[in-house]
Structures are given as structure tokens and as C-alpha cells.
Tab-separated table of C-alpha atoms in Angstrom:
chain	number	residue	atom	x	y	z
A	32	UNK	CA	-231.647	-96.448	62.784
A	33	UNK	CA	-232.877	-99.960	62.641
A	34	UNK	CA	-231.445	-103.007	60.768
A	35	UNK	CA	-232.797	-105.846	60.016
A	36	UNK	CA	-229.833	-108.955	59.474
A	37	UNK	CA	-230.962	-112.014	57.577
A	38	UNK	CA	-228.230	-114.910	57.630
A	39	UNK	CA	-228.369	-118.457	58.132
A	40	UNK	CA	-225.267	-118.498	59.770
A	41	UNK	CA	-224.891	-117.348	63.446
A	42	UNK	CA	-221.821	-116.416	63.480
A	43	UNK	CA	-221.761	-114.545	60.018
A	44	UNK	CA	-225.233	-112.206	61.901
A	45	UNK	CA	-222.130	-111.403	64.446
A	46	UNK	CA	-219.978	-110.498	62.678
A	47	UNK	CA	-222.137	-108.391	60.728
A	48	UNK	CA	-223.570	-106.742	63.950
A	49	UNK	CA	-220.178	-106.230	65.007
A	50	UNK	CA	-219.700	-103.778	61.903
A	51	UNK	CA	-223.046	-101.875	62.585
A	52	UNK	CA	-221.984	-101.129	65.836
A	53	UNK	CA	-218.832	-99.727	64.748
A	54	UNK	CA	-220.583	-97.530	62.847
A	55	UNK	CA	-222.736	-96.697	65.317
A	56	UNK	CA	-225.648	-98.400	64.714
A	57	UNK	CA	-227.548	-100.830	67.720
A	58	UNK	CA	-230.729	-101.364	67.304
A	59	UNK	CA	-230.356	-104.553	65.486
A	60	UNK	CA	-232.900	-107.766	64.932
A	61	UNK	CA	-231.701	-111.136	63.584
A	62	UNK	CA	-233.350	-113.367	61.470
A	63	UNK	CA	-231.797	-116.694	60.581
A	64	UNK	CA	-233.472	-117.476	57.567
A	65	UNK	CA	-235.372	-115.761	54.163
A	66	UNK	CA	-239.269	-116.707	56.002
A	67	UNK	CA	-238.215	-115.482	59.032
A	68	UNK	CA	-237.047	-112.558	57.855
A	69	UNK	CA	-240.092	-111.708	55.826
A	70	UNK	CA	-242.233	-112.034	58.617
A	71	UNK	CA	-240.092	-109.748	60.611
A	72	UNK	CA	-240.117	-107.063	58.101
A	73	UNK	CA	-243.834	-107.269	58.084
A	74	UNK	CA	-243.934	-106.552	61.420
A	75	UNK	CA	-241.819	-104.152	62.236
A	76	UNK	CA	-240.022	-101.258	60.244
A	77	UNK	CA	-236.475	-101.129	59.418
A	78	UNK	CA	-234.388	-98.845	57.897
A	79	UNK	CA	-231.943	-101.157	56.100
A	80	UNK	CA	-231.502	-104.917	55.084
A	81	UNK	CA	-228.606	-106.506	55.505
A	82	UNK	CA	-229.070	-110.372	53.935
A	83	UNK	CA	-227.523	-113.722	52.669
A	84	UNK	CA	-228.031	-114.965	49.553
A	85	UNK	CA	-228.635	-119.018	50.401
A	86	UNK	CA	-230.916	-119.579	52.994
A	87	UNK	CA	-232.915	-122.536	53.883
A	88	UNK	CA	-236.702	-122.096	53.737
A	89	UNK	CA	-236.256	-119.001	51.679
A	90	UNK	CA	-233.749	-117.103	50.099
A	91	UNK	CA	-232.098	-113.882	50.196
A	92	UNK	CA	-233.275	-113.124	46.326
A	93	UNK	CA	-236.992	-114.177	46.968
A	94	UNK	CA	-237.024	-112.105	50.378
A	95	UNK	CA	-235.772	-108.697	48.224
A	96	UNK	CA	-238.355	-109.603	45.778
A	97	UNK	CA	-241.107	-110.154	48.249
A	98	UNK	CA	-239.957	-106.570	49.827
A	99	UNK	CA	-240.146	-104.878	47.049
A	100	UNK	CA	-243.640	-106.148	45.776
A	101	UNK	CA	-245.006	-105.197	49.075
A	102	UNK	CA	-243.561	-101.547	47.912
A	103	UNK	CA	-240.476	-100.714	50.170
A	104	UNK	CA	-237.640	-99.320	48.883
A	105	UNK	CA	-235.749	-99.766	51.677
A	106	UNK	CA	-231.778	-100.011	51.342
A	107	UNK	CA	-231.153	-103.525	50.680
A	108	UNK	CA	-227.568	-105.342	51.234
A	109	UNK	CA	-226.644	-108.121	50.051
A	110	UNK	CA	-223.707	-110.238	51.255
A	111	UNK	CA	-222.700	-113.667	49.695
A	112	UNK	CA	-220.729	-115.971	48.153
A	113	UNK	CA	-222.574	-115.495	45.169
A	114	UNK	CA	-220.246	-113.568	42.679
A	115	UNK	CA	-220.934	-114.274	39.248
A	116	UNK	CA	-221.978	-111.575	36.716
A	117	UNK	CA	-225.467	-112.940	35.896
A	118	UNK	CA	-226.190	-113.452	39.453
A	119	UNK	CA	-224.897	-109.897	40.595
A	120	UNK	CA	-227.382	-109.044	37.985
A	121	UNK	CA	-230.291	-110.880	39.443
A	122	UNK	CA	-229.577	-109.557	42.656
A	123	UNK	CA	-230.150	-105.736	41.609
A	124	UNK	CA	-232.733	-106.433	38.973
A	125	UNK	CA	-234.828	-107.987	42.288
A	126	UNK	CA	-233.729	-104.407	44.417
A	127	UNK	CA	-230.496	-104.834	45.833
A	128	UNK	CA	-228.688	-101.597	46.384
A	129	UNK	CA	-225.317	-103.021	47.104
A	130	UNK	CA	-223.640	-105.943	46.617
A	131	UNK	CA	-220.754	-107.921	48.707
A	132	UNK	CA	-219.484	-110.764	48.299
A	133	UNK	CA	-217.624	-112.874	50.957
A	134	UNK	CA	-214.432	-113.539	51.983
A	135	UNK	CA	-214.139	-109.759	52.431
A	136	UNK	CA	-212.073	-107.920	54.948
A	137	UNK	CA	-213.851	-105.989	57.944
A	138	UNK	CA	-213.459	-102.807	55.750
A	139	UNK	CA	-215.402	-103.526	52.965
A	140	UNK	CA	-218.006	-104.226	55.147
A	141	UNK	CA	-217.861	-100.959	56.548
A	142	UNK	CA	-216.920	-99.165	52.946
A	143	UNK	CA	-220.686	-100.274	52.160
A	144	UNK	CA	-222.000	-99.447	55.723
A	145	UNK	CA	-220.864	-95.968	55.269
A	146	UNK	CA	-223.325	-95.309	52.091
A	147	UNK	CA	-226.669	-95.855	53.986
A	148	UNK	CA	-225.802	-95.820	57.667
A	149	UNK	CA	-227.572	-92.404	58.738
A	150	UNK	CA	-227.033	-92.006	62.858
A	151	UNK	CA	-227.727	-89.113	64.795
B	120	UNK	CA	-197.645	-124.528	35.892
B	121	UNK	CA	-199.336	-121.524	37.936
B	122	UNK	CA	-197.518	-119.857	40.567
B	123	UNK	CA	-199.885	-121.173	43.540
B	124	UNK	CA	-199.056	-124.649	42.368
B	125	UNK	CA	-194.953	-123.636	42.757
B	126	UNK	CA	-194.214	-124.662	46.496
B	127	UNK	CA	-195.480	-128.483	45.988
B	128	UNK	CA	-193.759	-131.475	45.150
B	129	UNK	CA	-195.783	-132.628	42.616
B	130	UNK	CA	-196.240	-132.185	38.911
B	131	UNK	CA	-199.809	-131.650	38.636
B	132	UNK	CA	-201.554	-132.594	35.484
B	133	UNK	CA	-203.449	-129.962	33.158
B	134	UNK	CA	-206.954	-131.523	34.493
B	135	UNK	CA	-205.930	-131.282	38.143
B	136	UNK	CA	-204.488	-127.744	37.639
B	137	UNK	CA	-208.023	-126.644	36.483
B	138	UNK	CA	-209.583	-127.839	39.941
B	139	UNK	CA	-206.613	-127.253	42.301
B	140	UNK	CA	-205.702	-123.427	41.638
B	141	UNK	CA	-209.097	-121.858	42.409
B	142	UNK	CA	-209.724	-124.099	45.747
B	143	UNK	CA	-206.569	-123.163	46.479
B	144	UNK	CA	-206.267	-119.515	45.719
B	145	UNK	CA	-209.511	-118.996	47.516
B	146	UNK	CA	-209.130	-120.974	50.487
B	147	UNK	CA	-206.254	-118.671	51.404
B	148	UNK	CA	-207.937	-115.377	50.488
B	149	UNK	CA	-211.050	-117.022	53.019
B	150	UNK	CA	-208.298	-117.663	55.522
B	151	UNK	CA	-206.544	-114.403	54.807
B	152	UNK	CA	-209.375	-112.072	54.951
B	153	UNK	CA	-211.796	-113.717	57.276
B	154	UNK	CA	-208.984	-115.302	60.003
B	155	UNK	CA	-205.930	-113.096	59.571
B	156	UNK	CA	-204.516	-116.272	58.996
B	157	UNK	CA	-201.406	-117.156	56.391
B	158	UNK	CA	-202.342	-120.496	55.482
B	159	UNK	CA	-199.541	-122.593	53.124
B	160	UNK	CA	-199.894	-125.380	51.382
B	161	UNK	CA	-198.536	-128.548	52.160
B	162	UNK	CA	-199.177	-130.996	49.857
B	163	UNK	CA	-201.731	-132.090	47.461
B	164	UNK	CA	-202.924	-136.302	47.234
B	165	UNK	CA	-205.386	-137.411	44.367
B	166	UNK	CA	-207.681	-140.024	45.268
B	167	UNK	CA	-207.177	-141.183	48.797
B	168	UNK	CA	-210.747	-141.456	49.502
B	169	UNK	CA	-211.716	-142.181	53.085
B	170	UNK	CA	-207.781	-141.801	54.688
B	171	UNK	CA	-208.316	-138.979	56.391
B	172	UNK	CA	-209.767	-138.898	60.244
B	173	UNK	CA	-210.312	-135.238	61.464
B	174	UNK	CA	-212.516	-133.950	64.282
B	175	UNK	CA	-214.575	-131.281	62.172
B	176	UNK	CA	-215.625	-130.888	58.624
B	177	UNK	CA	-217.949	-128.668	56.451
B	178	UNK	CA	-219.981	-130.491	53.054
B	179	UNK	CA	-221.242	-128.474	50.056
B	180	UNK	CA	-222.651	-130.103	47.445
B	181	UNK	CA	-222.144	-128.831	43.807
B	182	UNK	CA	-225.436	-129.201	41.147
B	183	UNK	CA	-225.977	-128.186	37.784
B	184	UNK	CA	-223.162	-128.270	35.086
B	185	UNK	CA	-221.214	-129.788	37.751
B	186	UNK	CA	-221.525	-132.829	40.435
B	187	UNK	CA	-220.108	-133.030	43.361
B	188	UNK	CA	-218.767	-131.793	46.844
B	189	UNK	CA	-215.791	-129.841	48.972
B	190	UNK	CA	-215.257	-131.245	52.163
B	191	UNK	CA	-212.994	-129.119	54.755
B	192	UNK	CA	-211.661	-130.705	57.830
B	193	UNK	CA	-210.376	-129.809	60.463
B	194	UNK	CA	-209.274	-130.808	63.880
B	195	UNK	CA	-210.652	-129.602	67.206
B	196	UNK	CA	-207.799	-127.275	67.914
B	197	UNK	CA	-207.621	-125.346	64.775
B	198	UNK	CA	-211.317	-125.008	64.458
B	199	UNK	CA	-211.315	-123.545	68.313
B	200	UNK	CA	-208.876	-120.691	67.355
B	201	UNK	CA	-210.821	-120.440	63.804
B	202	UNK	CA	-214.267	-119.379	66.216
B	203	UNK	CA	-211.848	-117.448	68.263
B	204	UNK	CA	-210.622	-115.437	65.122
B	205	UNK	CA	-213.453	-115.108	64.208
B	206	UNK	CA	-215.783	-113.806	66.949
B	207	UNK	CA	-213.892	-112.952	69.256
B	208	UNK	CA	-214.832	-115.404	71.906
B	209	UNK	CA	-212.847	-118.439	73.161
B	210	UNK	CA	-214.625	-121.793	72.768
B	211	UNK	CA	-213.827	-124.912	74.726
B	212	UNK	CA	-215.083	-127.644	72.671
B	213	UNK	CA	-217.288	-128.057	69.749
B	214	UNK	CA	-220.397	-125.930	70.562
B	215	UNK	CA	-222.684	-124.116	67.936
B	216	UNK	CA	-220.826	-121.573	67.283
B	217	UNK	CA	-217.970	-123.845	66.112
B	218	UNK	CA	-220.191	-125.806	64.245
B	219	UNK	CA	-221.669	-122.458	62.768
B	220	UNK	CA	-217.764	-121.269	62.018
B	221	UNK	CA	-216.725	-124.085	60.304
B	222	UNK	CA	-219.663	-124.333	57.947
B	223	UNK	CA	-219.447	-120.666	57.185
B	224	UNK	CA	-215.285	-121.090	55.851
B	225	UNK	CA	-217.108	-124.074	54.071
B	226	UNK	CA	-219.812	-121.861	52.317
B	227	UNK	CA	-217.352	-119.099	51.404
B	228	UNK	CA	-214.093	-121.903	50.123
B	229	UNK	CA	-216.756	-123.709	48.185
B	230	UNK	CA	-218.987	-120.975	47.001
B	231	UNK	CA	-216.481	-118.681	46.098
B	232	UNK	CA	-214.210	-121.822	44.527
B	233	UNK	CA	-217.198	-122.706	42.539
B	234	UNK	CA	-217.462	-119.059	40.370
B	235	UNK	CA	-213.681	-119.354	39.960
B	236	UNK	CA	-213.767	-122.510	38.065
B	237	UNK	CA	-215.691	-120.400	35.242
B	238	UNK	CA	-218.576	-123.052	34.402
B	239	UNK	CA	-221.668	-121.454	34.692
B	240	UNK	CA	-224.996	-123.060	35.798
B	241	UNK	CA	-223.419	-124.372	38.967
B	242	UNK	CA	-225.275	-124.199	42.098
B	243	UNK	CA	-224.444	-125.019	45.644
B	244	UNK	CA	-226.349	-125.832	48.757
B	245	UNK	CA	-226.322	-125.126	52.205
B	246	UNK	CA	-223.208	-126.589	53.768
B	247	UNK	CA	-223.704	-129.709	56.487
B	248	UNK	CA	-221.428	-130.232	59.594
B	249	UNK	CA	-220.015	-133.488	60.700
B	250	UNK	CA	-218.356	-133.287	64.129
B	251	UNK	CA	-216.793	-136.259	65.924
B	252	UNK	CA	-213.527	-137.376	66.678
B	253	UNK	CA	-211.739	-139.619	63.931
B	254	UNK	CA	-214.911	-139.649	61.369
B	255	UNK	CA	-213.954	-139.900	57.667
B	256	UNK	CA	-215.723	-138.883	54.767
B	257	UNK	CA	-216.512	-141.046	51.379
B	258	UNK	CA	-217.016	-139.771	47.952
B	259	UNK	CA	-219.284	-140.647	45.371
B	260	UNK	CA	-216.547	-143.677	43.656
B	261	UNK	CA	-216.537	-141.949	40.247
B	262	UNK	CA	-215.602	-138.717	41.383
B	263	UNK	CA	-211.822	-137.702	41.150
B	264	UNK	CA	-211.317	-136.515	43.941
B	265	UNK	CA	-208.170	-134.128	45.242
B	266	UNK	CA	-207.386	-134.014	48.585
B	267	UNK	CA	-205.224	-130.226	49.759
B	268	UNK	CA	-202.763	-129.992	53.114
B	269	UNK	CA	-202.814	-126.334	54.219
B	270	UNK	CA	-201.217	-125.514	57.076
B	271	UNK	CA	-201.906	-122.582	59.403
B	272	UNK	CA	-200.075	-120.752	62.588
B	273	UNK	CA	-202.848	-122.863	64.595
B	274	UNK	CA	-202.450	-125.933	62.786
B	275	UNK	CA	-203.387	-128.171	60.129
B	276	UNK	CA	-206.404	-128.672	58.304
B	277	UNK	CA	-207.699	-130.106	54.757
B	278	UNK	CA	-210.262	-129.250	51.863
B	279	UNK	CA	-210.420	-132.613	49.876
B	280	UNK	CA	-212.748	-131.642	46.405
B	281	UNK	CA	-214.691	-134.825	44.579
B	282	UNK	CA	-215.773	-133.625	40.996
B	283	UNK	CA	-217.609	-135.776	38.366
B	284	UNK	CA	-217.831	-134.208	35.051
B	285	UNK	CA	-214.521	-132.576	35.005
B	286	UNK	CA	-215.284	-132.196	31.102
B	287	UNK	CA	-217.197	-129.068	32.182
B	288	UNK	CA	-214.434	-126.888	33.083
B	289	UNK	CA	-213.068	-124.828	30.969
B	290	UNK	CA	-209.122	-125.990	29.802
């Protein structure tokens, strides 16, 4: 299983990685902003997104938008500070499967890892 | 007065209540659940703009329905074992990865503050980092600003919050 992990923050991409490897999963690429990211789905294939919402150069809600247009309906994560009804609305109306919002402890994390992480 | 507000000496008024509880309350769940961290709080000053020195400190800006900006601050120490909490890894002075730490706890006080204070149409932007020993931050002069004292098993360290257009938030 392969993840892609879309934060602007370098330590947040840890600690996220550190949850997928609890759970089993390692093959893991980084990408520290909403462009990057998009160009890094293009190019590879991935079997879920974990992303921020508020990136520089683009964000987390224009990168699920762009992945869906392009037809994926890969299982998308979000993970931000963003927790207001309309936006938690926005979010899924654009794709997301899941939604978590941050501060959360290390077993929420893994509570929404559990639904879509498929290892072997 | 709320429960939060309890353990300080002062008497807050109705306006400050409104902006104090919800930096407050979430400041120690982002402590709590991110750190492991009990953080208490010490004390609470209105309008000491540019008093403080500190080592480290996160900006976000508010926009919209509300102006303005959270600072947190804190010293070199405390924002060591905050990285250390937090990855796992023992820095020994203010690399990246501190840098990145503190303006993460900034993002999540501030963004998570901000939904709290139930005004909608307020956005925030991507936190900046100052680092340097002894800097001080200034405020916008018509901003009231509030300035909070936690402290935590590794120290001390401050959010100070400058609002303008307190009218927006909801009594």
C-alpha cells in the first residue's frame, strides 16, 4: 500500500508517517505543499491521501478537487484545523472520505487509519 | 465567570471572557493531546504590548469577520522538549524542526481558537516563525490585545491574542 502525505509542516508529515507505520504501512512519499502534491499524484499511483487543509501554493481543498476531476476516487484524508460545519462540508462535497481535525490524540489518527489501511 | 477562568486572580470582563476561554481551553487540549503536557494557567495581562522578550514565537493572522493575530512564545528550553514530545528526537538548539514544531502548536491554538469563538467567515493564514533571543512582538495599536501565562512541566510559555472588531463575537 502506498500513501501519499501532503502537509506543509515537517514535523506534522512525521508524525503522520509515524501512524502509518504503526499500522503497517511504509511505503510513504511526502509532499510539502498542495502543487507539489498534485504533481506527485500525477506521477505516481497511490492508494490513499493523507492531506492538510492550508497550504501555501495550493491547498488541501483545491488538490481533492483537482484529484477528483482527473477521475480518482482514491481514499482521501483530510487532517486540519479546519473544524467548522460549513467547511467540513466543503471538504466532502470536494471528495474527502474522512475528516480529522487537529489537536487529536495518536488514536484518532489511527481510529481513521484503520478504515482504509489494507496491508498484506 | 466560566470555570477555565476560576484559578486566576483577575475578574475578567464579559468582552475579555469571550476571547480568553476558547484560547485558553484550546491551548491546553493542543498541549494535552499533542505534548502529553498539563499546561496551567498563570495569569492573564490586557494590553502590555511589546513587554514580553522570548526566544521563539509562532504568528497567525486572522481575516474576514475578524482582524487580527495570536502570537505564542516561547523560550528555547520549552520549545526543545516541545520538538522532543513531539517527534521523538532531541534537538539542541533552534533547528527546522523546532521552527516547524512551534509553528504547527501555532496553527492548531489559533486555528482551532478561531472556530471556537463562533464568528463565521474567519480565515487564517499560514503561521510565520520569529526565532531570536529577547525579540518582542508589536500589535496593530487598536487591537486589544490579551496576553495568557501558561505554565508547563518544561516551563513557561505565552499566547498573547490582538483582536480588532471584538463587536463580531458573539456575547
Amino acid at each position: 500500500m502506498k500513501v501519499l502525505v501532503a502537509d506543509d509542516s515537517g514535523v506534522m508529515r512525521k508524525i503522520i508517517s509515524r501512524s502509518l507505520n504503526a499500522v503497517g504501512v511504509t511505503d510513504i512519499v511526502e509532499a510539502t505543499d498542495g502543487q507539489d502534491a498534485i504533481q506527485k499524484f500525477i506521477d505516481d499511483t497511490f492508494d490513499m491521501i493523507l492531506t492538510d487543509w492550508n497550504m501555501p501554493n495550493k491547498s488541501g481543498l483545491e488538490l481533492v478537487t483537482e484529484i477528483r476531476a482527473l477521475g480518482s476516487s482514491v481514499p482521501i484524508i483530510m487532517i486540519t484545523t479546519e473544524a467548522q460545519k460549513s467547511q467540513v462540508i466543503a471538504a466532502i462535497q470536494a471528495g474527502v472520505n474522512d475528516y480529522l481535525t487537529k489537536p487529536f490524540e495518536a488514536e484518532d489518527l489511527r481510529a481513521k487509519l484503520d478504515k482504509f489501511v489494507v496491508v498484506p | 465567570m466560566h470555570s477555565i477562568l476560576q484559578d486566576l486572580t483577575i475578574e475578567p470582563s464579559a468582552e475579555q471572557e469571550r476571547i480568553l476561554v476558547p484560547f485558553i481551553q484550546c491551548t491546553k487540549d493542543v498541549f494535552s493531546m499533542m505534548l502529553g503536557w498539563p499546561v496551567e494557567t498563570v495569569a492573564v495581562i490586557s494590553d502590555r504590548q511589546g513587554a514580553q522578550r522570548h526566544d521563539c514565537s509562532g504568528i497567525l493572522g486572522f481575516s474576514g469577520a475578524l482582524r487580527g493575530s495570536i502570537v505564542v512564545s516561547l523560550d528555547q528550553e520549552v520549545a526543545l522538549a516541545a520538538t522532543e514530545a513531539f517527534l521523538g528526537e532531541r534537538q539542541d538548539s533552534l533547528t527546522a524542526e523546532v521552527i516547524d514544531t512551534v509553528g504547527e502548536l501555532t496553527n492548531m491554538i489559533g486555528g482551532s481558537s478561531k472556530d471556537r469563538l463562533g464568528v463565521s467567515g474567519v480565515a487564517i493564514g499560514l503561521p510565520t516563525i520569529i526565532s531570536g533571543r529577547n525579540h518582542c512582538v508589536s500589535f496593530d495599536p487598536r487591537a486589544q490585545v490579551e496576553m495568557i501565562r501558561f505554565q508547563t512541566p518544561h516551563g513557561p510559555f505565552t499566547i498573547e491574542i490582538a483582536i480588532v472588531g471584538l463587536d463580531a463575537i458573539p456575547q
